[in-house]
Short mmCIF file of C-alpha atoms and ligand atoms in Angstrom, two decimals:
data_model
loop_
_atom_site.label_atom_id
_atom_site.label_comp_id
_atom_site.label_asym_id
_atom_site.label_seq_id
_atom_site.Cartn_x
_atom_site.Cartn_y
_atom_site.Cartn_z
CA MET A 1 10.72 -15.62 11.62
CA GLN A 2 11.63 -12.08 12.04
CA LEU A 3 8.19 -10.88 13.18
CA GLU A 4 6.47 -13.52 15.48
CA ASN A 5 3.79 -12.30 17.47
CA LYS A 6 4.28 -8.83 16.21
CA VAL A 7 0.85 -6.72 14.85
CA ALA A 8 1.54 -4.28 11.93
CA VAL A 9 -0.25 -1.63 10.22
CA VAL A 10 0.48 -0.71 6.49
CA THR A 11 -1.11 2.16 4.86
CA GLY A 12 -1.58 1.91 1.17
CA SER A 13 -0.89 -1.98 1.06
CA SER A 14 -3.41 -2.82 -1.99
CA SER A 15 -0.28 -2.32 -4.11
CA GLY A 16 3.17 -1.38 -4.93
CA ILE A 17 5.33 -0.83 -2.39
CA GLY A 18 2.86 -1.22 0.68
CA ARG A 19 1.72 -4.42 -0.77
CA SER A 20 5.22 -6.02 -0.80
CA ILE A 21 5.92 -4.84 2.32
CA ALA A 22 2.48 -6.27 4.16
CA LEU A 23 3.67 -9.59 2.36
CA ALA A 24 6.97 -9.34 3.73
CA PHE A 25 5.70 -9.16 7.12
CA ALA A 26 3.57 -11.66 6.91
CA ARG A 27 5.86 -14.27 5.95
CA GLU A 28 8.19 -13.38 8.87
CA GLY A 29 5.08 -13.89 10.82
CA ALA A 30 3.20 -10.74 11.96
CA ALA A 31 -0.31 -10.25 11.79
CA VAL A 32 -1.17 -7.56 8.94
CA THR A 33 -3.89 -5.03 8.49
CA VAL A 34 -3.99 -4.12 4.55
CA ASP A 35 -5.20 -0.42 4.38
CA TYR A 36 -6.81 0.84 1.09
CA ARG A 37 -8.23 3.87 -0.23
CA GLY A 38 -9.85 3.23 -3.57
CA HIS A 39 -9.34 -0.72 -4.74
CA PRO A 40 -11.08 -3.09 -2.48
CA ASP A 41 -10.57 -6.17 -4.50
CA GLU A 42 -6.52 -5.43 -4.93
CA ALA A 43 -6.81 -4.91 -0.94
CA LYS A 44 -8.56 -8.32 -0.59
CA LYS A 45 -6.65 -10.25 -3.12
CA VAL A 46 -3.33 -9.25 -0.60
CA ALA A 47 -4.91 -10.27 2.41
CA GLU A 48 -5.81 -13.82 0.61
CA GLU A 49 -2.29 -14.11 -0.02
CA VAL A 50 -1.03 -13.45 3.18
CA GLU A 51 -3.78 -15.97 4.42
CA GLY A 52 -3.00 -18.51 1.83
CA SER A 53 0.54 -18.81 3.21
CA GLY A 54 -0.70 -19.45 6.97
CA GLY A 55 -0.82 -15.80 8.01
CA ARG A 56 -3.31 -13.42 9.79
CA ALA A 57 -4.47 -10.54 7.50
CA LEU A 58 -7.41 -7.92 8.25
CA VAL A 59 -8.52 -5.36 5.44
CA VAL A 60 -9.81 -2.04 6.34
CA ARG A 61 -11.08 1.05 4.31
CA ALA A 62 -8.97 4.20 5.49
CA ASP A 63 -8.44 7.54 3.92
CA VAL A 64 -5.03 8.53 5.64
CA SER A 65 -5.86 12.12 4.85
CA LYS A 66 -8.86 11.92 7.10
CA PRO A 67 -8.12 11.51 11.06
CA GLU A 68 -11.42 9.72 11.93
CA ASP A 69 -10.29 7.19 9.31
CA VAL A 70 -6.73 7.13 10.68
CA GLU A 71 -8.35 6.41 14.17
CA GLY A 72 -10.67 3.65 12.92
CA LEU A 73 -7.28 1.61 11.48
CA ILE A 74 -5.88 1.99 14.67
CA ARG A 75 -8.72 0.74 16.69
CA GLU A 76 -9.89 -1.90 14.23
CA THR A 77 -6.66 -3.35 14.12
CA ALA A 78 -6.33 -3.46 17.94
CA ARG A 79 -9.76 -5.05 18.21
CA GLU A 80 -8.90 -7.77 15.88
CA PHE A 81 -5.49 -8.59 16.81
CA GLY A 82 -5.06 -7.25 20.61
CA ARG A 83 -2.09 -4.54 19.88
CA LEU A 84 0.24 -2.61 17.53
CA ASP A 85 3.61 -3.10 17.11
CA ILE A 86 4.50 -1.67 13.71
CA MET A 87 3.09 1.59 11.69
CA VAL A 88 4.27 1.61 8.09
CA ASN A 89 3.19 4.96 6.65
CA ASN A 90 3.30 4.17 3.03
CA ALA A 91 0.01 5.43 1.52
CA GLY A 92 1.03 8.15 -1.53
CA ILE A 93 0.11 10.10 -4.21
CA GLU A 94 1.78 12.21 -6.89
CA GLU A 95 0.47 14.77 -9.40
CA LYS A 96 3.30 15.98 -11.37
CA MET A 97 3.12 19.64 -13.02
CA PRO A 98 4.83 22.93 -13.53
CA PHE A 99 4.67 24.88 -10.11
CA LEU A 100 3.53 27.71 -12.02
CA GLU A 101 0.64 25.99 -13.10
CA THR A 102 0.10 24.06 -9.93
CA PRO A 103 -3.77 24.78 -8.15
CA PHE A 104 -3.35 25.12 -4.73
CA GLU A 105 -5.90 22.50 -4.30
CA VAL A 106 -3.37 20.25 -5.96
CA TYR A 107 -1.06 21.01 -3.39
CA GLU A 108 -3.66 20.44 -0.73
CA ARG A 109 -4.26 17.28 -1.67
CA VAL A 110 -1.00 15.83 -2.09
CA LEU A 111 0.24 17.23 1.18
CA ALA A 112 -3.22 15.79 2.87
CA VAL A 113 -2.05 12.04 2.21
CA ASN A 114 1.78 12.33 1.86
CA LEU A 115 2.25 14.29 5.18
CA GLY A 116 -1.15 14.73 7.01
CA GLY A 117 -1.52 10.79 6.37
CA ALA A 118 1.80 10.21 7.74
CA TRP A 119 1.36 12.48 10.64
CA LEU A 120 -1.92 11.16 11.57
CA GLY A 121 -0.61 7.22 11.19
CA CYS A 122 2.54 8.30 13.41
CA GLN A 123 0.32 10.09 16.30
CA GLU A 124 -2.17 7.52 15.98
CA ALA A 125 0.11 4.03 16.41
CA ALA A 126 2.17 6.01 19.23
CA ARG A 127 -0.76 6.61 21.61
CA ARG A 128 -1.19 3.20 21.31
CA MET A 129 2.32 2.39 21.41
CA VAL A 130 2.66 4.19 24.16
CA GLU A 131 -0.84 3.13 26.07
CA GLN A 132 0.65 -0.36 25.83
CA GLY A 133 4.08 0.41 27.46
CA GLU A 134 6.15 -2.07 25.04
CA GLY A 135 7.61 0.31 22.57
CA GLY A 136 7.19 -0.05 18.88
CA ARG A 137 8.50 0.70 15.48
CA ILE A 138 7.14 3.45 13.09
CA ILE A 139 8.37 3.31 9.48
CA ASN A 140 7.28 6.27 7.09
CA VAL A 141 7.81 5.64 3.55
CA SER A 142 9.09 8.69 2.07
CA SER A 143 11.20 9.23 -1.08
CA VAL A 144 14.61 10.16 -2.55
CA HIS A 145 12.66 13.71 -2.70
CA GLU A 146 12.58 14.48 0.87
CA GLU A 147 16.13 15.95 0.09
CA ARG A 148 16.42 15.82 -3.93
CA PRO A 149 14.46 18.19 -5.81
CA MET A 150 12.03 17.53 -8.59
CA PRO A 151 11.33 19.59 -10.84
CA ASP A 152 7.58 19.64 -11.91
CA ASN A 153 6.94 17.87 -8.57
CA SER A 154 6.32 20.42 -5.83
CA PRO A 155 3.64 19.42 -3.68
CA TYR A 156 5.24 15.91 -3.39
CA CYS A 157 8.51 17.41 -2.64
CA ALA A 158 7.22 20.01 0.24
CA ALA A 159 5.43 16.61 1.44
CA LYS A 160 8.05 14.69 1.55
CA GLY A 161 10.61 17.22 2.98
CA GLY A 162 8.22 17.54 5.58
CA LEU A 163 8.24 14.19 6.62
CA ARG A 164 12.07 13.87 6.72
CA MET A 165 11.59 16.66 9.80
CA LEU A 166 8.79 14.90 10.89
CA MET A 167 10.29 11.52 11.43
CA ARG A 168 13.47 13.30 13.02
CA THR A 169 11.15 15.24 15.73
CA ILE A 170 9.18 12.54 16.82
CA ALA A 171 11.91 10.38 16.67
CA VAL A 172 13.26 12.62 19.43
CA GLU A 173 10.17 12.62 21.26
CA LEU A 174 8.85 9.16 21.09
CA ALA A 175 12.77 7.46 22.22
CA PRO A 176 12.04 7.47 25.85
CA HIS A 177 8.72 5.37 25.19
CA GLY A 178 11.10 2.98 23.22
CA ILE A 179 9.06 3.88 19.93
CA THR A 180 11.68 4.28 16.79
CA VAL A 181 10.93 6.17 14.14
CA ASN A 182 12.73 5.77 10.65
CA ASN A 183 12.05 6.80 7.13
CA ILE A 184 12.75 4.91 3.94
CA ALA A 185 13.64 6.85 0.84
CA PRO A 186 12.91 4.89 -2.08
CA GLY A 187 13.84 6.12 -5.71
CA ALA A 188 12.26 4.74 -8.70
CA ILE A 189 10.36 1.76 -7.97
CA GLU A 190 8.47 -0.26 -10.66
CA THR A 191 4.98 0.35 -9.09
CA PRO A 192 1.65 2.05 -10.57
CA ILE A 193 3.10 5.41 -9.31
CA ASN A 194 5.56 5.53 -11.94
CA GLU A 195 3.22 3.31 -14.51
CA ASN A 196 3.25 6.32 -16.51
CA LEU A 197 6.65 6.19 -17.49
CA ASN A 198 5.98 3.04 -19.64
CA GLU A 199 4.57 4.95 -22.16
CA ASN A 200 7.22 7.36 -22.45
CA PRO A 201 10.51 6.21 -23.39
CA GLU A 202 12.37 9.62 -23.39
CA GLN A 203 11.44 10.09 -19.76
CA MET A 204 11.99 6.63 -18.70
CA GLU A 205 15.69 6.67 -20.51
CA GLU A 206 16.51 10.19 -18.85
CA LEU A 207 15.12 8.60 -15.43
CA LEU A 208 17.66 5.81 -15.89
CA SER A 209 20.62 7.79 -16.79
CA GLU A 210 20.21 9.35 -13.07
CA ILE A 211 20.32 5.83 -11.73
CA PRO A 212 23.79 4.25 -11.29
CA LEU A 213 22.71 0.89 -11.22
CA GLY A 214 21.09 1.56 -14.38
CA ARG A 215 17.43 -0.07 -13.51
CA MET A 216 14.27 0.60 -11.30
CA GLY A 217 14.39 -1.05 -8.19
CA ARG A 218 11.51 -3.54 -7.45
CA PRO A 219 8.97 -3.04 -4.32
CA GLU A 220 10.27 -6.42 -2.90
CA GLU A 221 13.54 -4.81 -2.47
CA VAL A 222 12.15 -1.68 -0.72
CA ALA A 223 10.44 -4.67 1.27
CA GLU A 224 13.17 -6.22 2.70
CA LEU A 225 14.79 -2.81 3.90
CA ALA A 226 11.24 -2.35 5.96
CA LEU A 227 11.45 -5.85 7.00
CA TYR A 228 15.00 -5.15 8.51
CA LEU A 229 14.00 -1.45 10.36
CA ALA A 230 10.85 -3.69 11.92
CA SER A 231 12.93 -6.37 12.92
CA GLY A 232 14.88 -6.90 16.26
CA ALA A 233 18.04 -6.31 14.11
CA ALA A 234 17.14 -2.96 14.15
CA SER A 235 16.36 -2.12 17.63
CA TYR A 236 19.11 0.89 18.14
CA VAL A 237 18.00 2.51 14.78
CA THR A 238 16.03 5.65 15.15
CA GLY A 239 15.88 9.12 13.60
CA SER A 240 17.22 8.34 10.72
CA THR A 241 16.30 8.06 6.57
CA PHE A 242 17.47 5.06 4.80
CA TYR A 243 18.13 5.46 0.74
CA ILE A 244 17.12 2.83 -1.62
CA ASP A 245 17.30 4.16 -4.79
CA GLY A 246 20.24 2.48 -7.30
CA GLY A 247 22.38 5.10 -6.32
CA MET A 248 20.52 8.21 -7.37
CA MET A 249 21.40 10.17 -4.53
CA ARG A 250 24.89 10.07 -5.31
CA GLN A 251 24.57 10.34 -8.96
CA ALA A 252 27.16 13.29 -10.27
CA GLY A 253 25.14 14.85 -13.13
CA SER A 254 27.80 14.36 -15.65
CA LEU A 255 25.71 12.37 -18.15
C1 BGC B 301 8.66 9.70 -7.12
C2 BGC B 301 8.46 8.93 -8.81
C3 BGC B 301 9.90 9.47 -9.27
C4 BGC B 301 11.26 8.88 -8.19
C5 BGC B 301 12.67 8.92 -8.63
C6 BGC B 301 9.81 8.57 -6.21
O1 BGC B 301 9.35 9.24 -4.85
O2 BGC B 301 7.46 8.67 -6.97
O3 BGC B 301 8.20 9.91 -9.32
O4 BGC B 301 10.12 8.88 -10.32
O5 BGC B 301 11.18 9.24 -6.98
O6 BGC B 301 12.87 10.58 -8.91
#
C-alpha cells in the first residue's frame, strides 16, 4: 500500500476525477475526506465505497470558493484523522460561451471556484502542513487549458492559466517546508463536465479528432497519476504540470 497512514482531502470528490482519486487513495491505505458542494448522496456513496473496502472516509460539505468553508474542510479533516498529508484541489466548473457574450458574473463564478478554490485549498492545506512540520503533497487538477486556448471557454482558460502560475510560484515558496506542489492537466475525460458531448455527436467527433489516441480518458487513468504524485515515488517532483491527455497537447492540427 502506497499511502498507508496518510490523510488526504480531495475537493469535488462526489463524482468524476475527484471521486476516482479519492477511491484510488483509499485503496492504497489513505484516510480520505470526500468534499462536495451540491450532491450529498453521491458523496455519501463514495464514502461508503471506501468504507466497504475497509478504508476510512469523512464526508464534508464545502464550497471551495468560500474561505470559511475551506478552513472548515481542513479543520474537520484534522479533527477526524489527526493530520493532513495530501491536498488535492480538484473541484471545478465550466460554463462555455463566446467571449463577447460572457457576462462578468460568469467570469467571476468560474474564477472563484477553479482558481480561488485552489488558492484557498493550497493555502489552508499548506498552513496545516507547515505546522505539522513533516512536509506534504499538494496536487491541483488543472487542465490542458492551462496552456492550450479553447475558444468559447475564456473564463475556464483564464482560471486554469492562473492555476499554472499559482502552482509554479508556491512550489518554490513551499519547497523549504518539504511540501511539493504539482498540477495534473487532463484532456478530455469521461466525467459529468463533459456529459453534454454525448448529445452532440458533431462536437464529440471534432473533439476526438484532436486526440491522437482517438478516445476520451477515464477518470481512473487520471487517478493513477494523482496516486503517483501523492506517493513516496514522487518525492523529488515539484513545480511541474503533468499532462494526461491522449496526446492532445501534441496534436498538430493537420486533420
Ligand atoms: C474541459 C473539457 C474539454 C477538455 C479538452 C477539459 O479541461 O473541461 O470541456 O473537452 O478539457 O479540451
